[in-house]
Amino acid sequence: MSGSADESRPDVDALRAAADTMRAVRERCVWSQRITHRDLVPYLIEESHEVIDAVESGTRDDLREELGDLLWQVLFHAAIAAQDPDDPFDIDDVAATLTEKMVRRHPHVFGDEVATTPEEVLIHWNAAKAAEKRTRRSVLDGVPRGMPALALAQKLVGRAAGAGVTVPQSPVAATPASEAEVGDALLALVATARAEGWDAERALRERLRLLEDEVRGAEAD
């Protein structure tokens, strides 16, 4: 299959059709009617990992299909949210909020600012993000703790640096020289943990809790 689904049906808004399909499923499928945001979390995680697999080792068809499955999760959450009796919102509200935020964070595209390098783009992005998050009191606020430990570690190390807390790196002699060597080193550490009967995931999460304490202590000083 090549091209987009809209080429043979230019009169069809594919995204709107997908949203309408989801709404019909939510209204008419007895299984879908009972699903909550919390119920969907495992599916969201699974579909996200399937997209990653498609990016890393799949075909173009795999990627297109998995992106669609991930989009279905977004549409599903929006359909559930639209039925909330106290604070409803739908997929159009989600899209509008996203568009407003992305326009705000790209003043070099939609405004008068100038960015000629990726580094300058990040300056604008971080400035806009900081202005949006003025109510946050810590650099750790907003970091999702449900992330896998390794991804969480990379995020927290970066946030810690913003608070002036530096995490020691490996000794120079053992410092990996490439991303592949980082993978080798991590795999070796996991193998060591397994041989010793240690839980590598738990070990990293417990160390990250100590790092969070260090960061909050530095912010309080």
Tab-separated table of C-alpha atoms in Angstrom:
chain	number	residue	atom	x	y	z
A	1	MET	CA	0.000	0.000	0.000
A	2	SER	CA	1.339	3.460	-0.830
A	3	GLY	CA	0.225	7.017	-0.239
A	4	SER	CA	-2.403	8.150	2.218
A	5	ALA	CA	-5.902	6.794	2.670
A	6	ASP	CA	-7.298	10.168	1.598
A	7	GLU	CA	-5.927	10.049	-1.955
A	8	SER	CA	-8.780	7.948	-3.318
A	9	ARG	CA	-11.402	9.671	-1.113
A	10	PRO	CA	-10.466	13.370	-0.985
A	11	ASP	CA	-13.866	14.250	0.463
A	12	VAL	CA	-13.260	12.212	3.628
A	13	ASP	CA	-11.625	13.695	6.723
A	14	ALA	CA	-9.871	10.563	7.951
A	15	LEU	CA	-9.206	11.893	11.447
A	16	ARG	CA	-12.821	12.985	11.874
A	17	ALA	CA	-13.986	9.597	10.587
A	18	ALA	CA	-11.762	7.870	13.156
A	19	ALA	CA	-13.147	10.052	15.952
A	20	ASP	CA	-16.719	9.351	14.828
A	21	THR	CA	-15.961	5.629	14.711
A	22	MET	CA	-14.610	5.741	18.254
A	23	ARG	CA	-17.649	7.639	19.480
A	24	ALA	CA	-19.953	5.023	17.933
A	25	VAL	CA	-17.959	2.216	19.538
A	26	ARG	CA	-18.104	3.925	22.915
A	27	GLU	CA	-21.861	4.401	22.636
A	28	ARG	CA	-22.807	0.976	21.219
A	29	CYS	CA	-20.187	-1.566	22.354
A	30	VAL	CA	-21.034	-2.993	25.774
A	31	TRP	CA	-17.366	-3.692	26.543
A	32	SER	CA	-16.216	-0.200	25.557
A	33	GLN	CA	-19.021	1.430	27.540
A	34	ARG	CA	-17.578	0.072	30.789
A	35	ILE	CA	-13.958	1.080	30.183
A	36	THR	CA	-12.445	3.885	32.277
A	37	HIS	CA	-9.297	5.965	31.815
A	38	ARG	CA	-7.551	3.761	34.374
A	39	ASP	CA	-8.647	0.580	32.571
A	40	LEU	CA	-6.985	1.824	29.390
A	41	VAL	CA	-3.543	2.452	30.905
A	42	PRO	CA	-2.139	-1.054	30.200
A	43	TYR	CA	-3.322	-0.850	26.591
A	44	LEU	CA	-1.753	2.602	26.181
A	45	ILE	CA	1.574	1.310	27.465
A	46	GLU	CA	1.413	-1.761	25.235
A	47	GLU	CA	0.526	0.214	22.110
A	48	SER	CA	3.311	2.722	22.813
A	49	HIS	CA	5.855	-0.083	22.991
A	50	GLU	CA	4.504	-1.592	19.781
A	51	VAL	CA	5.100	1.738	18.037
A	52	ILE	CA	8.670	1.683	19.357
A	53	ASP	CA	9.136	-1.843	18.021
A	54	ALA	CA	7.810	-0.763	14.629
A	55	VAL	CA	10.207	2.210	14.541
A	56	GLU	CA	13.210	0.116	15.534
A	57	SER	CA	12.630	-3.082	13.589
A	58	GLY	CA	9.343	-3.000	11.706
A	59	THR	CA	8.236	-2.153	8.197
A	60	ARG	CA	6.507	1.020	7.007
A	61	ASP	CA	3.223	-0.885	7.049
A	62	ASP	CA	3.895	-1.945	10.638
A	63	LEU	CA	4.575	1.637	11.662
A	64	ARG	CA	1.444	2.982	9.982
A	65	GLU	CA	-0.679	0.329	11.672
A	66	GLU	CA	0.855	0.789	15.124
A	67	LEU	CA	0.540	4.577	14.961
A	68	GLY	CA	-3.129	4.029	14.197
A	69	ASP	CA	-3.501	1.760	17.217
A	70	LEU	CA	-1.858	4.396	19.402
A	71	LEU	CA	-4.143	7.078	17.954
A	72	TRP	CA	-7.107	4.845	18.841
A	73	GLN	CA	-6.031	5.020	22.488
A	74	VAL	CA	-6.058	8.833	22.358
A	75	LEU	CA	-9.479	8.821	20.724
A	76	PHE	CA	-10.722	6.307	23.319
A	77	HIS	CA	-9.586	8.474	26.230
A	78	ALA	CA	-11.196	11.521	24.624
A	79	ALA	CA	-14.475	9.642	24.111
A	80	ILE	CA	-14.480	8.650	27.783
A	81	ALA	CA	-13.676	12.217	28.815
A	82	ALA	CA	-16.538	13.565	26.717
A	83	GLN	CA	-18.998	11.646	28.926
A	84	ASP	CA	-17.631	12.992	32.207
A	85	PRO	CA	-20.559	14.603	34.066
A	86	ASP	CA	-18.460	17.223	35.863
A	87	ASP	CA	-15.688	18.290	33.475
A	88	PRO	CA	-16.247	16.923	29.960
A	89	PHE	CA	-13.937	17.517	27.010
A	90	ASP	CA	-13.704	15.839	23.622
A	91	ILE	CA	-11.078	15.180	20.973
A	92	ASP	CA	-11.592	18.659	19.486
A	93	ASP	CA	-10.730	20.191	22.866
A	94	VAL	CA	-7.646	17.974	23.050
A	95	ALA	CA	-6.579	19.037	19.565
A	96	ALA	CA	-7.219	22.722	20.260
A	97	THR	CA	-5.164	22.610	23.457
A	98	LEU	CA	-2.337	20.847	21.627
A	99	THR	CA	-2.359	23.341	18.751
A	100	GLU	CA	-2.307	26.339	21.097
A	101	LYS	CA	0.615	24.885	23.055
A	102	MET	CA	2.679	23.986	19.988
A	103	VAL	CA	2.138	27.410	18.408
A	104	ARG	CA	3.195	29.023	21.697
A	105	ARG	CA	6.314	26.866	21.933
A	106	HIS	CA	7.406	27.612	18.345
A	107	PRO	CA	7.604	31.424	18.272
A	108	HIS	CA	10.324	31.110	15.613
A	109	VAL	CA	7.741	29.449	13.339
A	110	PHE	CA	4.533	31.290	14.226
A	111	GLY	CA	5.925	34.519	15.720
A	112	ASP	CA	8.757	36.997	15.328
A	113	GLU	CA	11.497	35.078	17.110
A	114	VAL	CA	14.450	33.677	15.170
A	115	ALA	CA	16.066	30.252	15.550
A	116	THR	CA	18.676	29.089	13.063
A	117	THR	CA	20.075	26.170	15.065
A	118	PRO	CA	18.526	23.313	17.066
A	119	GLU	CA	20.059	24.840	20.203
A	120	GLU	CA	18.240	28.130	19.611
A	121	VAL	CA	14.988	26.222	19.071
A	122	LEU	CA	15.439	24.591	22.493
A	123	ILE	CA	15.963	27.995	24.097
A	124	HIS	CA	12.593	29.181	22.786
A	125	TRP	CA	10.932	25.870	23.693
A	126	ASN	CA	12.247	25.874	27.253
A	127	ALA	CA	11.377	29.534	27.785
A	128	ALA	CA	7.791	28.970	26.638
A	129	LYS	CA	7.514	25.825	28.731
A	130	ALA	CA	8.848	27.596	31.817
A	131	ALA	CA	6.280	30.385	31.368
A	132	GLU	CA	3.494	27.779	31.167
A	133	LYS	CA	4.635	25.966	34.299
A	134	ARG	CA	5.090	28.907	36.657
A	135	THR	CA	2.992	27.178	39.313
A	136	ARG	CA	5.514	24.361	39.569
A	137	ARG	CA	7.759	24.602	42.608
A	138	SER	CA	10.372	21.986	41.729
A	139	VAL	CA	12.248	20.930	38.613
A	140	LEU	CA	10.940	17.455	39.408
A	141	ASP	CA	7.295	18.491	39.094
A	142	GLY	CA	5.636	17.064	36.021
A	143	VAL	CA	7.944	14.073	35.648
A	144	PRO	CA	5.713	10.981	35.322
A	145	ARG	CA	6.819	8.420	37.902
A	146	GLY	CA	5.229	5.615	35.897
A	147	MET	CA	8.004	5.776	33.302
A	148	PRO	CA	10.292	2.745	32.990
A	149	ALA	CA	13.184	3.110	35.434
A	150	LEU	CA	15.840	3.725	32.789
A	151	ALA	CA	13.830	6.390	30.974
A	152	LEU	CA	12.934	7.946	34.323
A	153	ALA	CA	16.611	7.979	35.299
A	154	GLN	CA	17.599	9.855	32.155
A	155	LYS	CA	14.825	12.391	32.712
A	156	LEU	CA	15.675	12.921	36.393
A	157	VAL	CA	19.407	13.265	35.744
A	158	GLY	CA	18.613	16.092	33.345
A	159	ARG	CA	16.246	17.773	35.794
A	160	ALA	CA	18.770	17.346	38.612
A	161	ALA	CA	21.380	19.213	36.600
A	162	GLY	CA	18.940	22.109	36.385
A	163	ALA	CA	18.913	22.243	40.179
A	164	GLY	CA	22.694	22.107	40.405
A	165	VAL	CA	22.843	18.440	41.428
A	166	THR	CA	25.367	16.447	39.406
A	167	VAL	CA	25.200	12.668	39.193
A	168	PRO	CA	28.696	11.120	39.015
A	169	GLN	CA	29.444	9.346	35.761
A	170	SER	CA	31.367	6.107	35.333
A	171	PRO	CA	35.133	6.174	35.991
A	172	VAL	CA	37.004	7.441	32.944
A	173	ALA	CA	38.472	4.019	32.189
A	174	ALA	CA	34.987	2.513	32.012
A	175	THR	CA	33.243	5.340	30.175
A	176	PRO	CA	31.493	4.001	27.040
A	177	ALA	CA	32.626	5.613	23.803
A	178	SER	CA	29.399	5.072	21.881
A	179	GLU	CA	25.699	4.406	22.330
A	180	ALA	CA	26.347	0.753	21.521
A	181	GLU	CA	28.903	0.567	24.328
A	182	VAL	CA	26.391	2.156	26.688
A	183	GLY	CA	24.058	-0.715	25.805
A	184	ASP	CA	26.828	-3.223	26.496
A	185	ALA	CA	27.572	-1.619	29.870
A	186	LEU	CA	23.924	-1.561	30.904
A	187	LEU	CA	23.421	-5.162	29.847
A	188	ALA	CA	26.512	-6.184	31.815
A	189	LEU	CA	25.155	-4.437	34.907
A	190	VAL	CA	21.826	-6.239	34.552
A	191	ALA	CA	23.656	-9.539	34.166
A	192	THR	CA	25.653	-8.784	37.317
A	193	ALA	CA	22.472	-7.943	39.219
A	194	ARG	CA	20.860	-11.189	38.089
A	195	ALA	CA	23.919	-13.216	39.095
A	196	GLU	CA	23.874	-11.644	42.556
A	197	GLY	CA	20.116	-12.082	42.965
A	198	TRP	CA	19.465	-8.352	42.868
A	199	ASP	CA	16.547	-6.610	41.146
A	200	ALA	CA	18.058	-4.103	38.691
A	201	GLU	CA	14.774	-2.246	38.164
A	202	ARG	CA	14.195	-1.861	41.910
A	203	ALA	CA	17.798	-0.873	42.503
A	204	LEU	CA	17.585	1.946	39.987
A	205	ARG	CA	14.233	3.174	41.266
A	206	GLU	CA	15.514	3.239	44.844
A	207	ARG	CA	18.571	5.215	43.737
A	208	LEU	CA	16.316	7.621	41.856
A	209	ARG	CA	14.364	8.275	45.052
A	210	LEU	CA	17.627	9.294	46.711
A	211	LEU	CA	18.386	11.561	43.752
A	212	GLU	CA	14.982	13.203	44.114
A	213	ASP	CA	15.717	13.838	47.790
A	214	GLU	CA	19.050	15.425	46.816
A	215	VAL	CA	17.345	17.681	44.274
A	216	ARG	CA	14.612	18.787	46.659
A	217	GLY	CA	17.233	19.446	49.305
A	218	ALA	CA	19.222	21.612	46.895
A	219	GLU	CA	16.083	23.539	45.940
A	220	ALA	CA	15.280	24.162	49.602
A	221	ASP	CA	18.709	25.626	50.376
